[in-house]
Structure formats: C-alpha cells, structure tokens
Short mmCIF file of C-alpha atoms and ligand atoms in Angstrom, two decimals:
data_model
loop_
_atom_site.label_atom_id
_atom_site.label_comp_id
_atom_site.label_asym_id
_atom_site.label_seq_id
_atom_site.Cartn_x
_atom_site.Cartn_y
_atom_site.Cartn_z
CA MET A 1 174.35 -97.11 -202.89
CA THR A 2 170.90 -98.41 -203.83
CA LYS A 3 169.15 -96.30 -206.40
CA ARG A 4 166.52 -93.93 -205.08
CA THR A 5 162.81 -94.70 -205.60
CA PHE A 6 161.62 -91.11 -205.64
CA GLY A 7 163.14 -87.68 -206.24
CA VAL A 8 162.08 -84.23 -205.07
CA ILE A 9 163.14 -80.96 -206.69
CA GLY A 10 162.47 -77.82 -204.64
CA LEU A 11 163.11 -77.76 -200.91
CA ALA A 12 160.88 -74.91 -199.73
CA VAL A 13 158.04 -75.56 -197.24
CA MET A 14 156.06 -78.02 -199.35
CA GLY A 15 158.95 -79.87 -201.01
CA GLU A 16 160.77 -80.50 -197.73
CA ASN A 17 157.71 -81.83 -195.97
CA LEU A 18 156.56 -84.02 -198.85
CA ALA A 19 160.08 -85.42 -199.20
CA LEU A 20 160.14 -86.36 -195.50
CA ASN A 21 156.64 -87.85 -195.79
CA VAL A 22 157.72 -90.10 -198.69
CA GLU A 23 160.89 -91.14 -196.85
CA SER A 24 158.94 -91.94 -193.68
CA ARG A 25 156.85 -94.51 -195.64
CA GLY A 26 159.99 -96.50 -196.46
CA PHE A 27 160.96 -95.10 -199.88
CA PRO A 28 164.61 -94.04 -200.40
CA ILE A 29 164.63 -90.51 -201.81
CA ALA A 30 166.87 -88.07 -203.64
CA VAL A 31 166.60 -84.30 -203.26
CA TYR A 32 167.77 -81.30 -205.26
CA ASN A 33 167.27 -77.57 -204.84
CA ARG A 34 168.46 -74.80 -207.18
CA THR A 35 170.22 -73.01 -204.32
CA SER A 36 172.59 -75.61 -202.93
CA SER A 37 172.89 -74.04 -199.45
CA LYS A 38 169.21 -74.92 -198.95
CA THR A 39 169.93 -78.58 -199.77
CA LYS A 40 172.90 -78.65 -197.37
CA GLU A 41 170.82 -77.11 -194.60
CA PHE A 42 168.07 -79.69 -195.17
CA MET A 43 170.58 -82.57 -195.04
CA GLU A 44 172.19 -81.26 -191.85
CA GLN A 45 168.93 -80.63 -190.08
CA ARG A 46 165.60 -82.26 -190.93
CA ALA A 47 166.97 -85.02 -193.18
CA LYS A 48 169.78 -86.02 -190.77
CA GLY A 49 169.85 -89.79 -190.23
CA LYS A 50 167.12 -90.39 -192.82
CA ASP A 51 167.28 -92.33 -196.08
CA VAL A 52 167.83 -89.20 -198.17
CA LYS A 53 170.55 -88.63 -200.78
CA ASP A 54 171.38 -85.08 -201.80
CA ALA A 55 172.34 -84.03 -205.31
CA TYR A 56 173.93 -80.76 -206.41
CA SER A 57 173.27 -80.93 -210.12
CA LEU A 58 170.28 -82.23 -212.04
CA GLU A 59 172.59 -84.69 -213.87
CA GLU A 60 173.68 -86.21 -210.57
CA PHE A 61 170.08 -86.19 -209.29
CA VAL A 62 168.74 -88.06 -212.32
CA GLN A 63 171.55 -90.65 -212.21
CA ILE A 64 170.78 -91.79 -208.68
CA LEU A 65 167.08 -92.41 -209.39
CA GLU A 66 165.83 -95.91 -210.25
CA ARG A 67 163.94 -96.32 -213.53
CA PRO A 68 161.30 -95.39 -214.44
CA ARG A 69 162.34 -92.18 -212.70
CA LYS A 70 159.74 -90.47 -210.54
CA VAL A 71 160.49 -86.78 -210.05
CA LEU A 72 158.31 -84.53 -207.95
CA VAL A 73 158.76 -80.84 -208.81
CA MET A 74 157.76 -78.61 -205.88
CA VAL A 75 158.81 -75.15 -207.05
CA LYS A 76 156.96 -71.86 -207.39
CA ALA A 77 154.07 -72.13 -209.85
CA GLY A 78 154.41 -70.50 -213.28
CA ASN A 79 157.65 -69.96 -215.13
CA PRO A 80 159.90 -71.83 -212.63
CA VAL A 81 158.01 -75.06 -213.40
CA ASP A 82 158.68 -74.65 -217.14
CA LYS A 83 162.33 -73.88 -216.44
CA VAL A 84 162.81 -77.00 -214.35
CA ILE A 85 161.01 -79.15 -216.95
CA GLU A 86 163.20 -77.74 -219.73
CA GLN A 87 166.34 -78.63 -217.78
CA LEU A 88 165.09 -82.10 -216.84
CA LYS A 89 163.72 -83.17 -220.22
CA PRO A 90 167.02 -83.94 -221.94
CA LEU A 91 168.20 -85.91 -218.91
CA LEU A 92 165.18 -88.23 -218.68
CA GLU A 93 164.27 -91.31 -220.76
CA PRO A 94 160.93 -92.50 -222.13
CA GLY A 95 158.75 -93.93 -219.38
CA ASP A 96 160.19 -91.59 -216.73
CA MET A 97 157.70 -89.20 -215.15
CA ILE A 98 157.53 -85.69 -213.77
CA ILE A 99 154.96 -84.75 -211.15
CA ASP A 100 154.17 -81.07 -210.68
CA GLY A 101 152.80 -80.78 -207.14
CA GLY A 102 152.54 -76.98 -207.09
CA ASN A 103 149.47 -74.81 -207.57
CA SER A 104 149.81 -74.62 -211.34
CA LEU A 105 147.12 -73.18 -213.57
CA TYR A 106 145.30 -76.12 -215.18
CA GLU A 107 145.84 -74.70 -218.66
CA ASP A 108 149.62 -74.76 -218.13
CA THR A 109 149.30 -78.35 -216.96
CA GLU A 110 147.27 -79.21 -220.04
CA ARG A 111 150.05 -77.82 -222.26
CA ARG A 112 152.88 -79.47 -220.29
CA THR A 113 151.13 -82.85 -220.33
CA GLN A 114 150.76 -82.73 -224.10
CA GLU A 115 154.36 -81.63 -224.64
CA LEU A 116 155.85 -84.25 -222.36
CA GLU A 117 153.61 -87.12 -223.43
CA ALA A 118 154.69 -86.41 -227.03
CA THR A 119 158.29 -87.13 -225.99
CA GLY A 120 157.39 -90.40 -224.24
CA LEU A 121 157.64 -88.95 -220.74
CA GLY A 122 154.79 -89.10 -218.26
CA PHE A 123 153.45 -85.90 -216.67
CA VAL A 124 151.25 -85.80 -213.61
CA GLY A 125 149.82 -82.42 -212.58
CA MET A 126 148.94 -83.01 -208.95
CA GLY A 127 146.99 -80.74 -206.64
CA VAL A 128 148.27 -80.98 -203.06
CA SER A 129 146.24 -79.60 -200.18
CA GLY A 130 146.88 -79.50 -196.48
CA GLY A 131 149.68 -76.94 -196.15
CA GLU A 132 152.86 -77.73 -194.28
CA GLU A 133 151.29 -80.14 -191.77
CA GLY A 134 149.37 -82.04 -194.41
CA ALA A 135 152.42 -82.37 -196.65
CA LEU A 136 154.36 -83.98 -193.79
CA HIS A 137 151.72 -86.21 -192.25
CA GLY A 138 149.20 -86.86 -195.04
CA PRO A 139 147.80 -84.41 -197.59
CA SER A 140 144.85 -84.74 -199.91
CA LEU A 141 146.30 -85.45 -203.35
CA MET A 142 144.61 -84.70 -206.67
CA PRO A 143 146.77 -86.21 -209.43
CA GLY A 144 145.80 -85.95 -213.09
CA GLY A 145 147.62 -86.33 -216.40
CA THR A 146 149.36 -89.44 -217.80
CA GLU A 147 147.38 -92.37 -216.41
CA THR A 148 150.16 -94.95 -216.83
CA ALA A 149 152.45 -92.68 -214.83
CA TYR A 150 149.82 -92.44 -212.10
CA LYS A 151 149.69 -96.25 -211.93
CA GLU A 152 153.47 -96.33 -211.33
CA LEU A 153 153.11 -93.70 -208.61
CA GLU A 154 150.02 -95.15 -206.95
CA PRO A 155 151.85 -97.35 -204.37
CA ILE A 156 153.72 -94.27 -203.11
CA LEU A 157 150.87 -91.75 -203.32
CA THR A 158 148.40 -94.01 -201.50
CA LYS A 159 150.90 -94.32 -198.63
CA ILE A 160 151.74 -90.64 -198.25
CA ALA A 161 148.15 -89.35 -198.56
CA ALA A 162 145.85 -88.75 -195.57
CA GLN A 163 143.93 -91.88 -194.63
CA VAL A 164 140.20 -91.82 -193.89
CA ASN A 165 137.67 -94.56 -193.09
CA ASP A 166 137.08 -95.27 -196.78
CA GLY A 167 140.66 -95.22 -198.01
CA PRO A 168 143.58 -92.92 -198.82
CA CYS A 169 142.78 -89.36 -199.90
CA VAL A 170 144.07 -89.80 -203.43
CA THR A 171 142.62 -91.08 -206.68
CA TYR A 172 143.43 -90.66 -210.37
CA ILE A 173 141.44 -87.53 -211.21
CA GLY A 174 141.54 -87.53 -215.02
CA PRO A 175 143.67 -86.64 -218.05
CA GLY A 176 145.52 -83.41 -218.88
CA GLY A 177 144.99 -80.64 -216.35
CA ALA A 178 142.20 -82.45 -214.43
CA GLY A 179 144.16 -82.70 -211.17
CA HIS A 180 145.03 -79.01 -211.07
CA TYR A 181 141.50 -78.07 -212.14
CA VAL A 182 140.04 -79.97 -209.20
CA LYS A 183 142.62 -78.41 -206.86
CA MET A 184 141.69 -74.97 -208.18
CA VAL A 185 137.99 -75.55 -207.43
CA HIS A 186 138.92 -76.99 -204.03
CA ASN A 187 140.64 -73.67 -203.31
CA GLY A 188 137.62 -71.72 -204.60
CA ILE A 189 135.44 -73.67 -202.18
CA GLU A 190 137.99 -72.95 -199.44
CA TYR A 191 137.63 -69.21 -200.16
CA GLY A 192 133.85 -69.60 -199.85
CA ASP A 193 134.04 -71.52 -196.57
CA MET A 194 136.42 -69.00 -195.03
CA GLN A 195 134.28 -66.02 -196.03
CA LEU A 196 131.09 -67.66 -194.71
CA ILE A 197 132.79 -68.31 -191.37
CA ALA A 198 134.04 -64.70 -191.31
CA GLU A 199 130.49 -63.43 -191.85
CA ALA A 200 129.15 -65.63 -189.04
CA TYR A 201 131.86 -64.17 -186.76
CA ASP A 202 130.91 -60.61 -187.78
CA LEU A 203 127.26 -61.26 -186.88
CA LEU A 204 128.04 -63.03 -183.60
CA LYS A 205 130.35 -60.22 -182.57
CA ASN A 206 128.60 -57.15 -183.93
CA VAL A 207 124.91 -58.04 -183.70
CA LEU A 208 124.96 -60.20 -180.58
CA GLY A 209 128.04 -58.67 -178.92
CA LEU A 210 129.72 -61.99 -178.06
CA ASP A 211 133.18 -61.77 -176.53
CA HIS A 212 136.09 -64.02 -177.50
CA LYS A 213 135.43 -66.64 -174.87
CA GLN A 214 131.85 -66.91 -176.12
CA LEU A 215 132.98 -66.94 -179.76
CA HIS A 216 135.35 -69.79 -178.93
CA GLU A 217 132.53 -71.70 -177.22
CA VAL A 218 130.11 -71.20 -180.12
CA PHE A 219 132.58 -72.42 -182.76
CA ALA A 220 133.78 -75.28 -180.55
CA GLU A 221 130.13 -76.33 -180.14
CA TRP A 222 129.42 -76.01 -183.88
CA ASN A 223 132.42 -78.23 -184.51
CA THR A 224 130.66 -81.05 -182.66
CA THR A 225 127.66 -80.95 -185.03
CA ASP A 226 127.25 -83.24 -188.05
CA GLU A 227 126.54 -80.22 -190.23
CA LEU A 228 129.56 -78.05 -189.47
CA ASN A 229 132.24 -80.36 -188.05
CA SER A 230 135.33 -79.40 -190.07
CA PHE A 231 138.96 -78.33 -189.95
CA LEU A 232 138.14 -74.67 -190.65
CA ILE A 233 135.54 -74.44 -187.85
CA GLU A 234 137.98 -76.18 -185.49
CA ILE A 235 140.85 -73.76 -186.18
CA THR A 236 138.44 -70.82 -185.91
CA ALA A 237 137.51 -71.95 -182.38
CA ASP A 238 141.23 -72.14 -181.54
CA ILE A 239 141.92 -68.68 -182.98
CA PHE A 240 139.36 -67.05 -180.63
CA LYS A 241 141.11 -68.65 -177.65
CA TYR A 242 144.50 -67.24 -178.51
CA VAL A 243 145.57 -64.28 -176.36
CA ASP A 244 148.45 -62.08 -177.51
CA PRO A 245 151.17 -62.52 -174.83
CA GLU A 246 152.29 -58.91 -175.22
CA THR A 247 148.99 -57.03 -175.00
CA LYS A 248 146.83 -59.73 -173.32
CA LYS A 249 144.19 -59.05 -175.95
CA PRO A 250 142.70 -61.65 -178.32
CA LEU A 251 145.29 -61.77 -181.10
CA VAL A 252 142.68 -61.94 -183.87
CA GLU A 253 141.49 -58.42 -182.96
CA LEU A 254 144.99 -57.04 -183.46
CA ILE A 255 145.26 -58.36 -187.01
CA LEU A 256 144.78 -55.90 -189.88
CA ASP A 257 141.49 -56.67 -191.66
CA ALA A 258 142.95 -56.69 -195.17
CA ALA A 259 143.09 -60.14 -196.75
CA GLY A 260 145.27 -61.25 -199.61
CA GLN A 261 144.19 -63.41 -202.50
CA LYS A 262 146.51 -65.43 -204.65
CA GLY A 263 145.76 -67.09 -207.97
CA THR A 264 143.43 -69.99 -207.32
CA GLY A 265 140.30 -68.17 -206.05
CA ARG A 266 140.41 -65.76 -208.98
CA TRP A 267 141.14 -68.56 -211.46
CA THR A 268 138.07 -70.45 -210.23
CA VAL A 269 135.89 -67.42 -210.88
CA VAL A 270 137.43 -66.85 -214.33
CA SER A 271 136.87 -70.47 -215.31
CA SER A 272 133.27 -70.38 -214.05
CA LEU A 273 132.58 -67.33 -216.23
CA GLU A 274 134.18 -69.00 -219.23
CA LEU A 275 132.14 -72.16 -218.73
CA GLY A 276 128.91 -70.32 -217.86
CA VAL A 277 128.47 -71.88 -214.43
CA PRO A 278 127.26 -69.55 -211.64
CA ILE A 279 129.46 -69.63 -208.52
CA PRO A 280 128.30 -66.43 -206.78
CA THR A 281 129.35 -67.50 -203.28
CA MET A 282 132.97 -68.03 -204.31
CA TYR A 283 132.94 -64.82 -206.36
CA ALA A 284 131.60 -62.96 -203.31
CA ALA A 285 134.43 -64.45 -201.23
CA VAL A 286 137.09 -63.24 -203.68
CA ASN A 287 135.48 -59.78 -203.81
CA ALA A 288 135.24 -59.60 -200.02
CA ARG A 289 139.01 -60.04 -199.82
CA VAL A 290 139.58 -57.49 -202.57
CA ILE A 291 137.44 -54.78 -200.90
CA SER A 292 138.99 -55.54 -197.51
CA ALA A 293 142.36 -54.51 -198.94
CA TYR A 294 141.05 -50.94 -199.50
CA LYS A 295 141.61 -50.22 -195.82
CA GLN A 296 142.57 -46.55 -196.04
CA GLU A 297 139.73 -45.76 -198.44
CA ARG A 298 137.25 -47.60 -196.18
CA LEU A 299 138.43 -45.64 -193.16
CA ALA A 300 137.89 -42.36 -195.02
CA ALA A 301 134.48 -43.47 -196.31
CA SER A 302 133.33 -44.47 -192.82
CA GLU A 303 133.54 -40.79 -191.81
CA GLN A 304 131.07 -39.81 -194.52
CA LEU A 305 128.78 -42.79 -194.97
CA PRO A 306 127.29 -43.77 -191.62
CA GLY A 307 125.17 -46.92 -191.55
CA PRO A 308 122.05 -47.70 -189.52
CA THR A 309 122.12 -47.96 -185.75
CA ALA A 310 120.30 -50.96 -184.38
CA LYS A 311 120.09 -52.90 -181.15
CA PHE A 312 119.39 -56.60 -180.86
CA ASN A 313 116.44 -57.31 -178.58
CA GLY A 314 115.76 -60.95 -179.40
CA ASP A 315 116.76 -64.26 -177.86
CA VAL A 316 120.56 -64.49 -178.15
CA LYS A 317 120.81 -68.30 -177.91
CA ALA A 318 118.09 -68.77 -180.52
CA PHE A 319 119.76 -66.31 -182.88
CA ILE A 320 123.14 -68.06 -182.53
CA ASN A 321 121.39 -71.21 -183.74
CA LYS A 322 119.89 -69.29 -186.65
CA ILE A 323 123.34 -68.03 -187.66
CA ARG A 324 124.54 -71.64 -187.51
CA ASP A 325 121.66 -72.67 -189.80
CA ALA A 326 122.36 -69.78 -192.18
CA LEU A 327 126.01 -70.82 -192.31
CA TYR A 328 125.09 -74.40 -193.11
CA CYS A 329 122.58 -73.45 -195.84
CA SER A 330 125.10 -71.06 -197.40
CA LYS A 331 127.78 -73.73 -197.27
CA MET A 332 125.51 -76.24 -199.02
CA CYS A 333 124.92 -73.70 -201.81
CA SER A 334 128.64 -73.01 -202.13
CA TYR A 335 129.46 -76.71 -202.50
CA ALA A 336 126.56 -77.13 -204.93
CA GLN A 337 128.18 -74.41 -207.07
CA GLY A 338 131.64 -75.99 -206.83
CA MET A 339 130.38 -79.44 -207.79
CA ALA A 340 128.33 -77.99 -210.67
CA LEU A 341 131.48 -76.26 -211.94
CA LEU A 342 133.42 -79.52 -211.77
CA SER A 343 130.64 -81.32 -213.58
CA LYS A 344 130.64 -78.79 -216.43
CA ALA A 345 134.44 -78.75 -216.67
CA SER A 346 134.43 -82.54 -216.82
CA GLU A 347 132.08 -82.42 -219.78
CA GLU A 348 133.88 -79.58 -221.53
CA PHE A 349 137.46 -80.85 -221.08
CA ASN A 350 136.66 -84.62 -221.16
CA TYR A 351 138.02 -85.09 -217.65
CA ASN A 352 135.53 -87.85 -216.85
CA LEU A 353 135.50 -86.76 -213.19
CA ASP A 354 133.97 -88.95 -210.53
CA LEU A 355 132.37 -86.36 -208.23
CA GLY A 356 131.70 -88.89 -205.44
CA GLU A 357 135.39 -89.85 -205.40
CA THR A 358 136.39 -86.18 -205.51
CA ALA A 359 134.34 -85.48 -202.38
CA ARG A 360 135.83 -88.59 -200.74
CA ILE A 361 139.46 -87.53 -201.24
CA TRP A 362 138.65 -84.15 -199.68
CA LYS A 363 137.50 -85.85 -196.47
CA GLY A 364 141.01 -85.89 -195.01
CA GLY A 365 144.27 -83.99 -195.24
CA CYS A 366 142.99 -80.86 -196.97
CA ILE A 367 141.85 -77.46 -195.74
CA ILE A 368 138.15 -78.06 -196.53
CA ARG A 369 138.05 -81.47 -194.83
CA ALA A 370 134.70 -81.90 -193.11
CA GLY A 371 132.25 -84.56 -191.98
CA PHE A 372 129.76 -83.07 -194.44
CA LEU A 373 131.83 -84.29 -197.44
CA ASP A 374 130.71 -87.83 -196.66
CA LYS A 375 127.15 -86.76 -197.50
CA ILE A 376 128.31 -85.21 -200.79
CA LYS A 377 130.18 -88.40 -201.63
CA SER A 378 127.03 -90.49 -200.97
CA ALA A 379 124.82 -88.09 -202.95
CA PHE A 380 126.96 -88.47 -206.09
CA GLN A 381 127.51 -92.18 -205.57
CA GLU A 382 123.76 -92.71 -205.39
CA ASN A 383 123.18 -90.54 -208.44
CA PRO A 384 126.29 -89.73 -210.51
CA LYS A 385 124.11 -87.63 -212.86
CA LEU A 386 122.71 -85.46 -210.06
CA PRO A 387 122.17 -82.06 -211.75
CA ASN A 388 122.69 -80.08 -208.54
CA LEU A 389 123.64 -81.05 -204.99
CA LEU A 390 120.63 -79.11 -203.66
CA LEU A 391 118.38 -81.74 -205.27
CA ALA A 392 119.92 -84.67 -203.36
CA PRO A 393 117.22 -85.75 -200.86
CA GLU A 394 119.31 -85.10 -197.76
CA PHE A 395 120.51 -81.66 -198.83
CA LYS A 396 117.09 -80.65 -200.08
CA GLN A 397 115.48 -81.43 -196.74
CA SER A 398 118.30 -79.82 -194.75
CA ILE A 399 117.92 -76.55 -196.61
CA LEU A 400 114.12 -76.52 -196.56
CA ASP A 401 114.16 -77.09 -192.79
CA ARG A 402 116.47 -74.12 -192.27
CA GLN A 403 115.53 -71.56 -194.90
CA GLU A 404 113.37 -69.46 -192.59
CA ALA A 405 116.24 -68.98 -190.16
CA TRP A 406 118.61 -68.19 -193.04
CA ARG A 407 116.31 -65.46 -194.36
CA GLU A 408 115.88 -63.96 -190.89
CA VAL A 409 119.64 -63.77 -190.36
CA LEU A 410 120.05 -61.87 -193.64
CA MET A 411 117.28 -59.43 -192.71
CA VAL A 412 118.93 -58.71 -189.36
CA ALA A 413 122.34 -58.28 -191.04
CA ASN A 414 120.78 -55.72 -193.39
CA GLN A 415 119.15 -53.86 -190.49
CA PHE A 416 122.52 -53.60 -188.77
CA GLY A 417 124.36 -52.63 -191.96
CA ILE A 418 126.64 -55.66 -191.71
CA PRO A 419 127.81 -56.94 -195.09
CA VAL A 420 127.16 -60.63 -195.61
CA PRO A 421 128.10 -61.01 -199.27
CA ALA A 422 128.63 -64.78 -199.27
CA PHE A 423 125.53 -65.54 -197.15
CA SER A 424 123.50 -63.33 -199.51
CA ALA A 425 125.04 -64.75 -202.69
CA SER A 426 124.16 -68.24 -201.47
CA LEU A 427 120.55 -67.32 -200.74
CA ASP A 428 120.25 -65.56 -204.10
CA TYR A 429 121.64 -68.68 -205.77
CA PHE A 430 119.08 -70.82 -203.97
CA ASP A 431 116.20 -68.50 -204.86
CA SER A 432 117.33 -68.11 -208.47
CA TYR A 433 117.75 -71.86 -208.88
CA ARG A 434 114.38 -72.77 -207.41
CA ARG A 435 112.15 -70.13 -209.08
CA THR A 436 110.14 -70.97 -212.18
CA GLN A 437 110.17 -67.36 -213.39
CA LEU A 438 113.13 -64.99 -213.35
CA PRO A 439 113.05 -61.41 -214.69
CA GLN A 440 115.33 -62.18 -217.63
CA ASN A 441 112.33 -61.95 -219.99
CA LEU A 442 112.78 -58.20 -219.54
CA THR A 443 116.55 -58.50 -220.10
CA GLN A 444 115.84 -60.31 -223.37
CA ALA A 445 113.39 -57.62 -224.43
CA GLN A 446 116.00 -54.92 -223.72
CA ARG A 447 118.68 -56.83 -225.65
CA ASP A 448 116.33 -57.16 -228.58
CA TYR A 449 115.35 -53.47 -228.33
CA PHE A 450 118.89 -52.03 -228.49
CA GLY A 451 120.75 -54.77 -230.31
CA ALA A 452 118.22 -56.84 -232.28
CA HIS A 453 119.47 -59.89 -230.34
CA THR A 454 116.08 -61.62 -230.85
CA TYR A 455 114.14 -63.58 -228.24
CA GLU A 456 112.09 -66.74 -227.85
CA ARG A 457 108.46 -66.73 -226.68
CA THR A 458 106.75 -68.90 -224.11
CA ASP A 459 103.55 -69.23 -226.16
CA LYS A 460 104.92 -70.25 -229.55
CA GLU A 461 108.00 -71.77 -231.24
CA GLY A 462 110.55 -69.70 -233.10
CA VAL A 463 112.94 -66.76 -232.79
CA PHE A 464 111.48 -63.24 -232.83
CA HIS A 465 112.53 -59.65 -233.23
CA THR A 466 110.38 -56.59 -232.55
CA GLU A 467 110.77 -52.95 -233.57
CA TRP A 468 110.21 -51.83 -229.99
CA ALA A 469 110.32 -48.07 -230.63
CA GLN A 470 107.13 -48.35 -232.68
CA VAL A 471 105.18 -48.61 -229.45
CA SER A 472 102.06 -50.74 -229.60
CA GLU A 473 99.34 -49.49 -227.25
P1 LIG B 501 157.52 -71.60 -203.17
O1 LIG B 501 156.30 -71.45 -204.00
O2 LIG B 501 157.90 -70.51 -202.24
O3 LIG B 501 158.77 -71.86 -204.17
C1 LIG B 501 160.09 -71.92 -203.70
C2 LIG B 501 160.86 -73.01 -204.37
O4 LIG B 501 160.89 -72.82 -205.80
C3 LIG B 501 162.33 -73.03 -203.92
O5 LIG B 501 162.75 -74.35 -203.81
C4 LIG B 501 163.03 -72.29 -205.07
O6 LIG B 501 164.38 -72.60 -205.18
C5 LIG B 501 162.25 -72.86 -206.22
N1 LIG B 501 162.46 -72.13 -207.49
C6 LIG B 501 162.05 -70.90 -207.88
BR1 LIG B 501 161.18 -69.72 -206.81
N2 LIG B 501 162.41 -70.58 -209.12
C7 LIG B 501 163.08 -71.65 -209.57
C8 LIG B 501 163.72 -71.95 -210.80
N3 LIG B 501 163.69 -71.09 -211.80
N4 LIG B 501 164.33 -73.14 -210.90
C9 LIG B 501 164.35 -74.01 -209.90
N5 LIG B 501 163.75 -73.81 -208.70
C10 LIG B 501 163.12 -72.64 -208.54
O7 LIG B 501 157.51 -72.99 -202.35
P2 LIG B 501 156.31 -73.69 -201.51
O8 LIG B 501 155.61 -72.72 -200.62
O9 LIG B 501 156.91 -74.91 -200.92
O10 LIG B 501 155.25 -74.10 -202.63
C11 LIG B 501 155.58 -74.95 -203.70
C12 LIG B 501 154.35 -75.09 -204.58
O11 LIG B 501 153.31 -75.71 -203.82
C13 LIG B 501 153.75 -73.76 -205.06
O12 LIG B 501 153.21 -73.93 -206.34
C14 LIG B 501 152.65 -73.48 -204.08
O13 LIG B 501 151.63 -72.66 -204.61
C15 LIG B 501 152.14 -74.89 -203.82
N6 LIG B 501 151.43 -75.10 -202.54
C16 LIG B 501 151.86 -74.47 -201.43
C17 LIG B 501 151.20 -74.68 -200.23
C18 LIG B 501 151.67 -74.02 -198.96
O14 LIG B 501 150.96 -74.16 -197.94
N7 LIG B 501 152.82 -73.35 -198.96
C19 LIG B 501 150.11 -75.56 -200.18
C20 LIG B 501 149.72 -76.22 -201.33
C21 LIG B 501 150.40 -75.98 -202.51
P3 LIG B 501 165.50 -71.65 -204.46
O15 LIG B 501 165.62 -72.13 -203.06
O16 LIG B 501 166.72 -71.90 -205.26
O17 LIG B 501 165.02 -70.23 -204.57
#
C-alpha cells in the first residue's frame, strides 16, 4: 500500500467532510477516530470505494502516513485537542506537523505552537469556516502557526479551499495563534451580521406588517444588490419561504426565540476589551442572544411593562429601502470594528496580518461570504495603513449618502418600542468616531474628583489634579 499523504483524526461532522474533500482532490488519506465504531461506519458508508485507509490505533495511523506527516486534528475544542496532541507527540518525528482545524481559543493555539515547535514538530492552528457544506466542497481556511509547515501543506490547502475569482480562500495568516484569532473575529463579525439581519426582519414584520412571502421577496431582492449580496441574506430569503409541512405555517415563526451562543462571539468581545478596541455592534449581538434566552422572564415582564403603541402611516416601499440602507450602514460599522480589532491584535501579538488578504479569503466558502468583502479587500490593498474602514473613500461616501435613512429607521424603531441593539450600536459607533468632542471631559473630571486620577487640559500641557470639593465660584 502506498503511504498516505494526509491524515485526519476525528470523524464527526467537520472531520468526515474535510477528509472527503481532501480525498476528492487526489490525495490518499488515512483516518482515525477515538471510537472505532465511528471509523467503521465511515468506511462502510461515505468512504466506500474512496482512497481512504482506516486505522484503529494512533500507532497504526502514524505508520501509514508519508513523511513529513501531515495530521489534521478535528476534535472538540479545548481539552480533547491537548489529549490528542499528547498521544501523538511521542509517535511523530521532527518535521512532522499537526493541524488543529477546530474552533480553538487563540491563546491555547499560541501555547501549543510554542510547545510543539520546541520539539521540532510543526503546529498549524487553522480556522475553518463554512460548516458541513463548506468543509466538503470548499471552506475558507485561516491557517497560522509554523510557517514552514504551512508551506508543506499549501498544495493541499489551496486545492481543498473555496475558489473565488482572485484565488483560493486560504493564505498563511501569521505566527502562533494568528489563524485562530482571525477565525474568532470572523465569527464575531458573523454574530454581528446575523443580529443586524434579525433586526431588519423585526422592523419589516412588526413596523410594516410584511408577511412571509413579502419578507422572502425583500431579502431575495436585497441579495441582488452590490451592497448586501451575501450568503446570510440568501439563506434568510430561503428561510422565509419554508412552510412547515405539518402546520402549513412558516417554520421560522414556530421556532423558539431563544438563541444560543458558543465560545467565539464571547471570546471576540473579551479580546476587544483586553486590547481596548471598541466593537459595540458585535457586543450588542452577543447580548441580544443572551437576553433572548431569558424567555420565561421576558414573558412575565411583558405583562407588566407595556411598550408604546404606534401605527405606520408612511410609504411602505420607501421605508423598506431605508431599512436596507440602515442595514448596510450598520454592517459597514460592524466590519470597521472587526478590521480595527484585527489591526490592533496584529500589532500587539506581532501577527503581521494582511487585512486585504484576510478580506479576500472570506469572499468564498465561509458564513460571512459577501460581494462587499471585495471592497474591503481593495480598501486595505490601496491603503494597508487605513486607520478605519469608514475612512476608505468608497465606504465614507456610502455611509454619508445613507445616514439620514439610517437615523430615521432608528427613530421609528424607538417609537414602536422595537429593540435594535446592533443597528443602534453601529450608529453610536459612527457618531462617536466622527465627533470632535465627546463628553469624556466630564468623566475625567469625575475620576479626578473621587480618585485623584488626574486629567490633561486642552489649553495647556501637563497633568493636573484639582481638589474639586473646594468649589470655586
Ligand atoms: P465535535 O466538536 O462534536 O467533536 C467530536 C469529535 O471529537 C469526535 O470525533 C470525538 O470522538 C472527538 N473527541 C472528543 Br469529543 N474528545 C476526544 C478525545 N479526548 N480524544 C479524541 N477524540 C475526541 O465535532 P465537529 O462538530 O466536527 O467539530 C470539530 C471542530 O470543528 C470543533 O472545534 C468545532 O468547534 C469546529 N467547527 C465546527 C463547525 C461545524 O459547523 N460543526 C464549523 C467550523 C468549525 P468520539 O467519536 O470518539 O467521541
């Protein structure tokens, strides 16, 4: 038997599909899963007739791989990844490489890269986006870590990744935990996009009273526009079309409005706080999911805390277009925050990120894929030192042209008592970023008053403290 070019450990949803993707590009593969019945089932079903060799111990698995060995670990993030690495380490030889394709926390990846590089092994922490479908047909891949290992993997990764007009959706992201950091922020942006779309739906349904056929038509139409064309808008249009076969009602209306949130959205917010980069739209998206989960408490509160009653008397078609504009402006602000976070992380952790390339590899395969990413790519290619996406000429003009509509939509939402936390957070971000004067002069005075934190003045150099209680008239 010829030795295998690539090995996959972990045959759950992602591992199985990535393994089949690699095999379909002409690379002989080996597979291993902790529970052997899962491996057998895979071999008898999806891997039947394919160039896949199964192994039932890690020793056997490692022996059938050609050198340098390339081992993709696709197991549950956290402790299982460390366990698998510990078992593999003594079986591998210098130059071999482990790729962790799960949603690992970038700090874990940083630690694992250091530990493995010290033993002569390569470690690639690789963000994978695109879910089950993407994994099988072409995901967006965000590999970071040992650069020499990436070079060995490049011929395989460029073939299995999604392909767009300007190349495969993969690039070497940077050292250490860079790949998983970028994947984490990708997921934060995904949270933001999903929340913004949910708010647009709430307004279309509860201010304008659109039914599901109309909601489908609006989102399908938005998906044809340069501004909003994207995977998430496309699937949203499909969702409104889906009728529950049992009840004949739109299925989406039968789904409990309590959303879950796993690690990556929260991790993005935590990292942004640690690095001092404002990402209010993504934070609002995480919070919106958290409060949605308080279903019973919300039901009880609704009995006691009635909101305003309002009726929409304006031009429905014109207001749909304003919601579209508000969605686009809010989305621009959310991406501006995400890119600013990446830029700061790059500086802080020496990732040396190429933001134009990052936007390019998100153009295909992943959940946030969108036509609009091409504009972000161009903005950072034209000016890699761009301080904020909102200052790129195209984005600046787009937002200025639409800001009146955006503000009107928020006023109407407030009149109707409809929460639009991500739309509002985006507008607040825009207004905070563009204003010459913010009220934090007062905050500084208060901090100095109760804690002698000192302050700077606008009219002279230096650091000052005042005994505020000795009031000067
Ligand atoms: P899961 O996250 O559900 O993990 C299941 C796999 O981990 C099984 O193969 C299981 O083996 C293995 N495993 C566990 Br649990 N503990 C282990 C241990 N101590 N030693 C060895 N193997 C162990 O699988 P998934 O949904 O395919 O996701 C894999 C990774 O990819 C995760 O980090 C996930 O966050 C990430 N991801 C998922 C998606 C998605 O759409 N699902 C998308 C992008 C990224 P067993 O069969 O023996 O229990």
